[in-house]
PDB file of C-alpha atoms in Angstrom:
ATOM      1  CA  MET A   1      -8.838 -14.316 -12.843  1.00 86.00           C
ATOM      2  CA  HIS A   2      -6.436 -12.357 -14.908  1.00 93.00           C
ATOM      3  CA  THR A   3      -3.699 -10.547 -13.258  1.00 94.00           C
ATOM      4  CA  SER A   4      -1.094  -8.049 -14.160  1.00 95.00           C
ATOM      5  CA  ILE A   5       2.142  -7.136 -11.895  1.00 96.00           C
ATOM      6  CA  HIS A   6       4.269  -4.190 -12.666  1.00 96.00           C
ATOM      7  CA  GLY A   7       7.319  -3.236 -11.100  1.00 96.00           C
ATOM      8  CA  THR A   8       9.888  -4.544  -8.348  1.00 95.00           C
ATOM      9  CA  GLY A   9       9.319  -1.822  -5.774  1.00 94.00           C
ATOM     10  CA  PRO A  10       9.118  -2.258  -2.001  1.00 93.00           C
ATOM     11  CA  HIS A  11       5.475  -1.290  -1.661  1.00 92.00           C
ATOM     12  CA  HIS A  12       2.719  -3.448  -2.822  1.00 96.00           C
ATOM     13  CA  LEU A  13      -0.043  -1.523  -4.412  1.00 98.00           C
ATOM     14  CA  VAL A  14      -3.433  -3.039  -5.748  1.00 98.00           C
ATOM     15  CA  ILE A  15      -5.432  -1.126  -8.065  1.00 98.00           C
ATOM     16  CA  VAL A  16      -9.016  -1.842  -7.999  1.00 98.00           C
ATOM     17  CA  GLN A  17     -10.666  -0.365 -11.193  1.00 97.00           C
ATOM     18  CA  PRO A  18     -13.309   1.464 -11.554  1.00 95.00           C
ATOM     19  CA  GLY A  19     -16.406   0.886 -13.911  1.00 92.00           C
ATOM     20  CA  ASP A  20     -15.902  -1.713 -16.872  1.00 92.00           C
ATOM     21  CA  GLY A  21     -11.976  -1.368 -16.288  1.00 92.00           C
ATOM     22  CA  ASP A  22     -10.027  -4.232 -16.696  1.00 93.00           C
ATOM     23  CA  ALA A  23      -6.495  -4.519 -15.617  1.00 92.00           C
ATOM     24  CA  ASP A  24      -4.735  -2.482 -18.370  1.00 92.00           C
ATOM     25  CA  ALA A  25      -7.171   0.338 -17.681  1.00 93.00           C
ATOM     26  CA  SER A  26      -4.958   2.452 -15.629  1.00 93.00           C
ATOM     27  CA  ALA A  27      -1.743   2.005 -17.936  1.00 94.00           C
ATOM     28  CA  ALA A  28      -0.614   5.133 -17.639  1.00 94.00           C
ATOM     29  CA  LEU A  29      -1.020   5.689 -13.990  1.00 96.00           C
ATOM     30  CA  VAL A  30       0.889   2.296 -13.408  1.00 97.00           C
ATOM     31  CA  GLN A  31       3.464   3.264 -15.671  1.00 96.00           C
ATOM     32  CA  GLU A  32       4.223   6.582 -13.427  1.00 96.00           C
ATOM     33  CA  LEU A  33       4.122   5.004 -10.093  1.00 97.00           C
ATOM     34  CA  VAL A  34       6.696   1.803 -11.524  1.00 96.00           C
ATOM     35  CA  ALA A  35       8.772   4.849 -12.727  1.00 96.00           C
ATOM     36  CA  THR A  36       9.461   5.602  -8.805  1.00 94.00           C
ATOM     37  CA  GLY A  37      11.129   2.543  -8.202  1.00 94.00           C
ATOM     38  CA  GLU A  38       8.979   2.263  -5.158  1.00 93.00           C
ATOM     39  CA  PHE A  39       5.791  -0.066  -5.896  1.00 95.00           C
ATOM     40  CA  THR A  40       5.276  -3.420  -7.386  1.00 97.00           C
ATOM     41  CA  VAL A  41       1.512  -2.769  -8.626  1.00 97.00           C
ATOM     42  CA  LEU A  42      -0.755  -5.319  -9.216  1.00 98.00           C
ATOM     43  CA  THR A  43      -4.216  -4.825 -11.166  1.00 98.00           C
ATOM     44  CA  TYR A  44      -6.672  -7.191 -12.510  1.00 97.00           C
ATOM     45  CA  ASP A  45      -9.639  -8.218 -14.517  1.00 95.00           C
ATOM     46  CA  ARG A  46     -12.714  -8.649 -12.201  1.00 96.00           C
ATOM     47  CA  ARG A  47     -14.753 -11.487 -13.047  1.00 95.00           C
ATOM     48  CA  GLY A  48     -16.838 -11.223 -16.354  1.00 94.00           C
ATOM     49  CA  LEU A  49     -14.294  -8.589 -17.940  1.00 93.00           C
ATOM     50  CA  SER A  50     -12.161  -8.907 -20.504  1.00 89.00           C
ATOM     51  CA  ARG A  51      -9.993 -12.564 -19.088  1.00 92.00           C
ATOM     52  CA  SER A  52     -12.159 -13.398 -16.329  1.00 91.00           C
ATOM     53  CA  PRO A  53     -14.440 -15.537 -16.600  1.00 88.00           C
ATOM     54  CA  ALA A  54     -18.347 -14.317 -15.610  1.00 89.00           C
ATOM     55  CA  GLY A  55     -18.710 -17.831 -13.462  1.00 83.00           C
ATOM     56  CA  ASP A  56     -22.183 -19.042 -12.547  1.00 82.00           C
ATOM     57  CA  ASP A  57     -22.666 -17.228  -9.256  1.00 85.00           C
ATOM     58  CA  PRO A  58     -24.540 -14.078  -9.055  1.00 90.00           C
ATOM     59  CA  VAL A  59     -22.114 -10.965  -9.062  1.00 94.00           C
ATOM     60  CA  THR A  60     -22.196  -8.990  -6.110  1.00 97.00           C
ATOM     61  CA  ILE A  61     -19.770  -6.501  -4.433  1.00 98.00           C
ATOM     62  CA  GLU A  62     -18.955  -9.277  -1.917  1.00 98.00           C
ATOM     63  CA  SER A  63     -18.187 -11.515  -4.823  1.00 97.00           C
ATOM     64  CA  HIS A  64     -15.798  -9.585  -5.989  1.00 97.00           C
ATOM     65  CA  THR A  65     -14.126  -8.637  -2.636  1.00 98.00           C
ATOM     66  CA  ASP A  66     -13.810 -12.758  -2.380  1.00 97.00           C
ATOM     67  CA  ASP A  67     -12.504 -12.828  -5.459  1.00 97.00           C
ATOM     68  CA  LEU A  68      -9.907 -10.342  -4.947  1.00 97.00           C
ATOM     69  CA  ALA A  69      -8.825 -11.822  -1.063  1.00 97.00           C
ATOM     70  CA  LEU A  70      -8.016 -15.076  -3.024  1.00 97.00           C
ATOM     71  CA  LEU A  71      -6.209 -13.466  -5.866  1.00 96.00           C
ATOM     72  CA  LEU A  72      -4.190 -12.177  -3.142  1.00 96.00           C
ATOM     73  CA  ALA A  73      -3.786 -15.293  -1.407  1.00 95.00           C
ATOM     74  CA  LYS A  74      -2.768 -16.979  -4.414  1.00 94.00           C
ATOM     75  CA  HIS A  75      -0.209 -14.637  -5.213  1.00 92.00           C
ATOM     76  CA  ALA A  76       0.961 -14.643  -1.685  1.00 92.00           C
ATOM     77  CA  TRP A  77       0.867 -10.682  -1.294  1.00 92.00           C
ATOM     78  CA  PRO A  78       1.670  -9.063   2.130  1.00 91.00           C
ATOM     79  CA  PRO A  79      -0.742  -6.600   3.466  1.00 94.00           C
ATOM     80  CA  ALA A  80      -0.838  -3.963   0.851  1.00 96.00           C
ATOM     81  CA  ASP A  81      -1.916  -0.494  -0.033  1.00 97.00           C
ATOM     82  CA  PHE A  82      -4.932  -0.171  -2.349  1.00 98.00           C
ATOM     83  CA  LEU A  83      -6.044   2.349  -4.618  1.00 98.00           C
ATOM     84  CA  GLY A  84     -10.179   1.654  -5.450  1.00 98.00           C
ATOM     85  CA  MET A  85     -11.984   4.106  -7.646  1.00 97.00           C
ATOM     86  CA  SER A  86     -15.881   4.189  -8.081  1.00 96.00           C
ATOM     87  CA  ILE A  87     -17.257   0.361  -7.581  1.00 97.00           C
ATOM     88  CA  GLY A  88     -13.622  -0.380  -7.078  1.00 98.00           C
ATOM     89  CA  ALA A  89     -13.603   1.973  -3.885  1.00 98.00           C
ATOM     90  CA  LEU A  90     -16.593  -0.036  -2.795  1.00 98.00           C
ATOM     91  CA  ILE A  91     -15.023  -3.669  -3.341  1.00 98.00           C
ATOM     92  CA  GLY A  92     -11.981  -1.639  -1.708  1.00 98.00           C
ATOM     93  CA  LEU A  93     -14.189  -0.705   1.371  1.00 98.00           C
ATOM     94  CA  ASP A  94     -15.731  -4.506   1.678  1.00 98.00           C
ATOM     95  CA  LEU A  95     -12.395  -5.432   1.732  1.00 98.00           C
ATOM     96  CA  ALA A  96     -11.130  -3.376   4.700  1.00 97.00           C
ATOM     97  CA  ALA A  97     -14.412  -4.433   6.518  1.00 96.00           C
ATOM     98  CA  ARG A  98     -14.576  -7.958   6.262  1.00 96.00           C
ATOM     99  CA  TYR A  99     -10.565  -8.731   5.294  1.00 97.00           C
ATOM    100  CA  PRO A 100      -8.645  -6.260   7.644  1.00 95.00           C
ATOM    101  CA  ALA A 101      -5.411  -7.955   7.424  1.00 95.00           C
ATOM    102  CA  LEU A 102      -4.864  -7.823   3.744  1.00 97.00           C
ATOM    103  CA  VAL A 103      -5.058  -3.868   4.054  1.00 97.00           C
ATOM    104  CA  ARG A 104      -2.471  -1.589   5.170  1.00 96.00           C
ATOM    105  CA  THR A 105      -4.011   1.650   3.611  1.00 97.00           C
ATOM    106  CA  LEU A 106      -7.453   2.114   1.592  1.00 98.00           C
ATOM    107  CA  ILE A 107      -7.744   5.380  -0.861  1.00 98.00           C
ATOM    108  CA  ALA A 108     -11.458   5.026  -1.656  1.00 98.00           C
ATOM    109  CA  HIS A 109     -11.779   7.812  -4.376  1.00 97.00           C
ATOM    110  CA  GLU A 110     -15.520   8.640  -5.110  1.00 96.00           C
ATOM    111  CA  PRO A 111     -17.167   5.628  -3.999  1.00 97.00           C
ATOM    112  CA  PRO A 112     -20.577   5.421  -4.843  1.00 96.00           C
ATOM    113  CA  LEU A 113     -21.686   4.643  -1.258  1.00 98.00           C
ATOM    114  CA  THR A 114     -25.046   5.733  -0.936  1.00 97.00           C
ATOM    115  CA  GLN A 115     -25.742   4.490   2.736  1.00 97.00           C
ATOM    116  CA  VAL A 116     -23.751   7.578   4.341  1.00 97.00           C
ATOM    117  CA  LEU A 117     -25.765  10.063   2.603  1.00 97.00           C
ATOM    118  CA  PRO A 118     -28.599  11.679   4.652  1.00 95.00           C
ATOM    119  CA  ASP A 119     -30.980  11.141   1.719  1.00 96.00           C
ATOM    120  CA  PRO A 120     -29.612   8.756  -0.566  1.00 96.00           C
ATOM    121  CA  ALA A 121     -32.617   8.536  -2.624  1.00 96.00           C
ATOM    122  CA  PRO A 122     -31.578  11.217  -5.490  1.00 94.00           C
ATOM    123  CA  PHE A 123     -28.285   9.676  -5.794  1.00 93.00           C
ATOM    124  CA  VAL A 124     -30.027   6.323  -6.422  1.00 95.00           C
ATOM    125  CA  ALA A 125     -32.452   7.889  -8.974  1.00 94.00           C
ATOM    126  CA  ARG A 126     -29.387   8.847 -10.944  1.00 91.00           C
ATOM    127  CA  GLN A 127     -27.961   5.535 -11.067  1.00 93.00           C
ATOM    128  CA  ARG A 128     -31.373   3.779 -11.734  1.00 94.00           C
ATOM    129  CA  ALA A 129     -31.147   6.091 -14.674  1.00 93.00           C
ATOM    130  CA  VAL A 130     -28.085   5.030 -16.159  1.00 93.00           C
ATOM    131  CA  GLU A 131     -29.588   1.237 -15.624  1.00 93.00           C
ATOM    132  CA  GLU A 132     -33.094   2.035 -17.340  1.00 95.00           C
ATOM    133  CA  ALA A 133     -31.350   3.532 -20.073  1.00 94.00           C
ATOM    134  CA  PHE A 134     -29.345   0.688 -20.861  1.00 94.00           C
ATOM    135  CA  ALA A 135     -32.240  -1.362 -20.418  1.00 94.00           C
ATOM    136  CA  ALA A 136     -34.692   0.861 -23.108  1.00 95.00           C
ATOM    137  CA  GLU A 137     -31.893   2.269 -25.243  1.00 93.00           C
ATOM    138  CA  GLY A 138     -29.030   0.625 -24.983  1.00 93.00           C
ATOM    139  CA  LEU A 139     -25.000   1.436 -24.610  1.00 90.00           C
ATOM    140  CA  PRO A 140     -25.109   5.009 -25.862  1.00 91.00           C
ATOM    141  CA  ALA A 141     -28.196   6.040 -24.085  1.00 93.00           C
ATOM    142  CA  ALA A 142     -27.098   4.439 -20.904  1.00 92.00           C
ATOM    143  CA  MET A 143     -23.162   6.124 -21.286  1.00 87.00           C
ATOM    144  CA  ARG A 144     -24.833   9.262 -21.872  1.00 89.00           C
ATOM    145  CA  GLN A 145     -26.263   8.936 -18.450  1.00 86.00           C
ATOM    146  CA  PHE A 146     -23.228   7.652 -16.901  1.00 84.00           C
ATOM    147  CA  LEU A 147     -20.948  10.086 -18.114  1.00 82.00           C
ATOM    148  CA  ALA A 148     -23.369  12.971 -16.839  1.00 82.00           C
ATOM    149  CA  LEU A 149     -23.203  11.047 -13.503  1.00 80.00           C
ATOM    150  CA  THR A 150     -19.725  11.640 -12.876  1.00 80.00           C
ATOM    151  CA  ALA A 151     -18.956  14.750 -14.609  1.00 76.00           C
ATOM    152  CA  LEU A 152     -16.433  13.379 -17.220  1.00 76.00           C
ATOM    153  CA  ASP A 153     -14.795  16.512 -18.885  1.00 77.00           C
ATOM    154  CA  LEU A 154     -12.151  15.255 -21.411  1.00 75.00           C
ATOM    155  CA  GLY A 155     -10.530  18.616 -21.516  1.00 79.00           C
ATOM    156  CA  ASP A 156      -9.482  18.358 -17.675  1.00 83.00           C
ATOM    157  CA  ARG A 157      -6.289  16.511 -18.566  1.00 79.00           C
ATOM    158  CA  GLU A 158      -2.398  16.782 -18.939  1.00 79.00           C
ATOM    159  CA  PRO A 159      -1.257  17.751 -22.309  1.00 87.00           C
ATOM    160  CA  ASP A 160       0.207  14.216 -23.083  1.00 86.00           C
ATOM    161  CA  ALA A 161      -2.360  12.412 -21.664  1.00 78.00           C
ATOM    162  CA  GLN A 162      -3.711   9.884 -24.006  1.00 79.00           C
ATOM    163  CA  ILE A 163      -7.580   8.832 -24.010  1.00 78.00           C
ATOM    164  CA  PRO A 164      -6.866   4.771 -24.135  1.00 73.00           C
ATOM    165  CA  ARG A 165      -8.855   3.776 -27.259  1.00 76.00           C
ATOM    166  CA  PRO A 166     -11.666   1.466 -26.970  1.00 74.00           C
ATOM    167  CA  GLY A 167     -10.758  -2.334 -27.627  1.00 78.00           C
ATOM    168  CA  PRO A 168     -12.753  -5.273 -29.327  1.00 81.00           C
ATOM    169  CA  GLU A 169     -13.565  -5.972 -25.886  1.00 87.00           C
ATOM    170  CA  ARG A 170     -15.122  -2.894 -24.510  1.00 90.00           C
ATOM    171  CA  ALA A 171     -19.028  -3.563 -25.702  1.00 92.00           C
ATOM    172  CA  ALA A 172     -19.001  -7.311 -23.900  1.00 94.00           C
ATOM    173  CA  ASN A 173     -17.059  -5.274 -21.051  1.00 94.00           C
ATOM    174  CA  LEU A 174     -19.589  -2.459 -20.769  1.00 93.00           C
ATOM    175  CA  THR A 175     -22.885  -4.923 -20.878  1.00 95.00           C
ATOM    176  CA  PHE A 176     -21.796  -7.045 -18.483  1.00 95.00           C
ATOM    177  CA  PHE A 177     -21.094  -4.003 -16.287  1.00 94.00           C
ATOM    178  CA  LEU A 178     -23.957  -2.612 -16.710  1.00 95.00           C
ATOM    179  CA  THR A 179     -26.413  -5.751 -16.219  1.00 95.00           C
ATOM    180  CA  HIS A 180     -24.409  -6.847 -13.269  1.00 96.00           C
ATOM    181  CA  ASP A 181     -21.665  -4.405 -11.462  1.00 97.00           C
ATOM    182  CA  ALA A 182     -23.969  -1.219 -11.695  1.00 95.00           C
ATOM    183  CA  PRO A 183     -26.818  -2.976  -9.858  1.00 96.00           C
ATOM    184  CA  ALA A 184     -24.616  -4.630  -7.618  1.00 97.00           C
ATOM    185  CA  ALA A 185     -23.183  -1.555  -6.625  1.00 97.00           C
ATOM    186  CA  ARG A 186     -26.355   0.388  -6.401  1.00 96.00           C
ATOM    187  CA  ARG A 187     -27.438  -2.753  -3.972  1.00 97.00           C
ATOM    188  CA  PHE A 188     -24.237  -3.014  -1.616  1.00 98.00           C
ATOM    189  CA  ARG A 189     -24.588  -2.166   2.158  1.00 97.00           C
ATOM    190  CA  LEU A 190     -21.307  -1.970   3.857  1.00 97.00           C
ATOM    191  CA  TYR A 191     -20.387  -3.287   6.700  1.00 95.00           C
ATOM    192  CA  LEU A 192     -19.308   0.088   8.341  1.00 95.00           C
ATOM    193  CA  GLU A 193     -18.806  -0.757  12.088  1.00 93.00           C
ATOM    194  CA  PRO A 194     -15.382  -2.550  11.335  1.00 93.00           C
ATOM    195  CA  LEU A 195     -14.124   0.559   9.769  1.00 94.00           C
ATOM    196  CA  LEU A 196     -15.901   3.114  12.556  1.00 91.00           C
ATOM    197  CA  SER A 197     -14.391   1.013  15.677  1.00 85.00           C
ATOM    198  CA  GLY A 198     -11.703  -1.209  15.159  1.00 73.00           C
ATOM    199  CA  PRO A 199      -7.881  -1.030  14.758  1.00 77.00           C
ATOM    200  CA  PRO A 200      -6.189  -0.420  11.399  1.00 77.00           C
ATOM    201  CA  PRO A 201      -6.291  -0.349   8.539  1.00 93.00           C
ATOM    202  CA  ARG A 202      -6.219   3.317   7.327  1.00 94.00           C
ATOM    203  CA  VAL A 203      -8.954   4.243   5.191  1.00 96.00           C
ATOM    204  CA  LEU A 204      -8.982   7.667   3.335  1.00 97.00           C
ATOM    205  CA  PRO A 205     -11.928   8.560   1.435  1.00 98.00           C
ATOM    206  CA  ALA A 206     -11.090  10.788  -1.234  1.00 98.00           C
ATOM    207  CA  VAL A 207     -12.299  13.240  -4.421  1.00 97.00           C
ATOM    208  CA  GLY A 208     -11.117  14.984  -7.239  1.00 95.00           C
ATOM    209  CA  THR A 209     -10.281  18.539  -6.922  1.00 93.00           C
ATOM    210  CA  SER A 210     -12.257  19.366 -10.266  1.00 90.00           C
ATOM    211  CA  THR A 211     -15.458  17.087  -9.099  1.00 86.00           C
ATOM    212  CA  SER A 212     -15.206  17.354  -5.188  1.00 83.00           C
ATOM    213  CA  THR A 213     -18.840  19.623  -5.209  1.00 86.00           C
ATOM    214  CA  ARG A 214     -20.826  17.427  -7.700  1.00 89.00           C
ATOM    215  CA  PRO A 215     -23.455  15.398  -6.544  1.00 87.00           C
ATOM    216  CA  HIS A 216     -21.402  12.077  -7.308  1.00 87.00           C
ATOM    217  CA  ALA A 217     -18.488  12.962  -4.825  1.00 93.00           C
ATOM    218  CA  GLU A 218     -21.049  13.476  -1.649  1.00 96.00           C
ATOM    219  CA  PRO A 219     -20.536   9.740  -0.592  1.00 97.00           C
ATOM    220  CA  ALA A 220     -16.646  10.368  -0.352  1.00 97.00           C
ATOM    221  CA  HIS A 221     -17.741  13.462   2.055  1.00 97.00           C
ATOM    222  CA  ALA A 222     -20.231  11.942   4.159  1.00 98.00           C
ATOM    223  CA  LEU A 223     -17.746   8.940   4.610  1.00 97.00           C
ATOM    224  CA  ALA A 224     -14.975  10.861   5.751  1.00 97.00           C
ATOM    225  CA  ARG A 225     -17.321  12.542   8.106  1.00 96.00           C
ATOM    226  CA  LEU A 226     -18.188   9.588   9.878  1.00 95.00           C
ATOM    227  CA  LEU A 227     -14.433   8.494  10.183  1.00 95.00           C
ATOM    228  CA  GLY A 228     -13.754  11.758  11.760  1.00 93.00           C
ATOM    229  CA  THR A 229     -11.382  13.006   8.696  1.00 94.00           C
ATOM    230  CA  ALA A 230     -11.823  14.952   5.544  1.00 96.00           C
ATOM    231  CA  ALA A 231     -11.752  13.732   2.163  1.00 97.00           C
ATOM    232  CA  VAL A 232      -8.381  13.754   0.339  1.00 97.00           C
ATOM    233  CA  GLU A 233      -8.179  15.699  -2.742  1.00 97.00           C
ATOM    234  CA  PHE A 234      -6.348  14.142  -5.899  1.00 97.00           C
ATOM    235  CA  PRO A 235      -6.054  15.991  -9.133  1.00 95.00           C
ATOM    236  CA  GLY A 236      -8.638  16.259 -11.870  1.00 90.00           C
ATOM    237  CA  GLY A 237     -12.229  14.445 -11.707  1.00 85.00           C
ATOM    238  CA  HIS A 238     -13.798  11.087 -11.409  1.00 89.00           C
ATOM    239  CA  SER A 239     -11.643   9.687 -14.188  1.00 85.00           C
ATOM    240  CA  ALA A 240      -8.355  11.463 -13.502  1.00 83.00           C
ATOM    241  CA  HIS A 241      -6.097   8.335 -12.964  1.00 90.00           C
ATOM    242  CA  VAL A 242      -6.682   8.340 -17.121  1.00 88.00           C
ATOM    243  CA  LEU A 243      -6.869  11.725 -17.384  1.00 90.00           C
ATOM    244  CA  ARG A 244      -3.902  13.122 -15.139  1.00 92.00           C
ATOM    245  CA  PRO A 245      -1.821  10.308 -14.842  1.00 94.00           C
ATOM    246  CA  LYS A 246       1.045  11.939 -13.855  1.00 96.00           C
ATOM    247  CA  ALA A 247      -0.344  13.912 -10.856  1.00 95.00           C
ATOM    248  CA  PHE A 248      -2.734  11.724  -9.927  1.00 96.00           C
ATOM    249  CA  ALA A 249       0.660   9.296  -9.161  1.00 96.00           C
ATOM    250  CA  ALA A 250       2.517  11.931  -7.849  1.00 96.00           C
ATOM    251  CA  ARG A 251      -0.398  12.672  -4.959  1.00 97.00           C
ATOM    252  CA  LEU A 252      -0.647   9.300  -4.399  1.00 96.00           C
ATOM    253  CA  LEU A 253       2.870   8.837  -3.373  1.00 95.00           C
ATOM    254  CA  GLU A 254       2.345  11.558  -1.523  1.00 95.00           C
ATOM    255  CA  VAL A 255      -0.884  10.642   0.412  1.00 96.00           C
ATOM    256  CA  LEU A 256       0.684   7.020   0.965  1.00 93.00           C
ATOM    257  CA  ARG A 257       3.959   8.317   2.279  1.00 85.00           C
TER     258      ARG A 257
END
């Protein structure tokens, strides 16, 4: 798996990207974090994205988690802090449940964890609509559904925030995500018991201030209630790590301290 390590700070942070994001998807956020001098940041391409081969095994959240655990072992990383976003938050939660010795703190930003909802059916229907649009009409239709699901607002950004231009790998990454990762996220069921009754790691469900009342943020609030806390708020919305990297980095540092 392709890995990028940035900075030399004393605090180890792993970013588990959302959607079809590869190791470079949070470049502006990583730059802000490294500039503090406090972080060494690891990012990577999940299997099937950009520079990481898909392999022959079925893609599940659990297989992504196992990949990440092996990656951390390969780089001999100590217990680290994790920022997982969307599907990356599901991977982070699974890692905290099944590999707790690897995790110090996990910030799980707007995970689509439907099992914690009182009525998961409406959320699951919206997830299926994205997959069905892709199967019937292709990438543009699926992305319209996905952007509506996550309430993306490109105007909710810092004045100097740059929206990354799609590279040549984007279409292939989106196709892999919609074919394999989106169904895997919809089918995933977290082994909750270790997080509810065990010792650390510390798990902090998080939402965006702009989207905290939107349907896709409901699982984070529900998970926080199960953990006996309230969801931590971060500036911006579902994609604030790209659109508000300065404010997001400052809030991340505040929360981890």
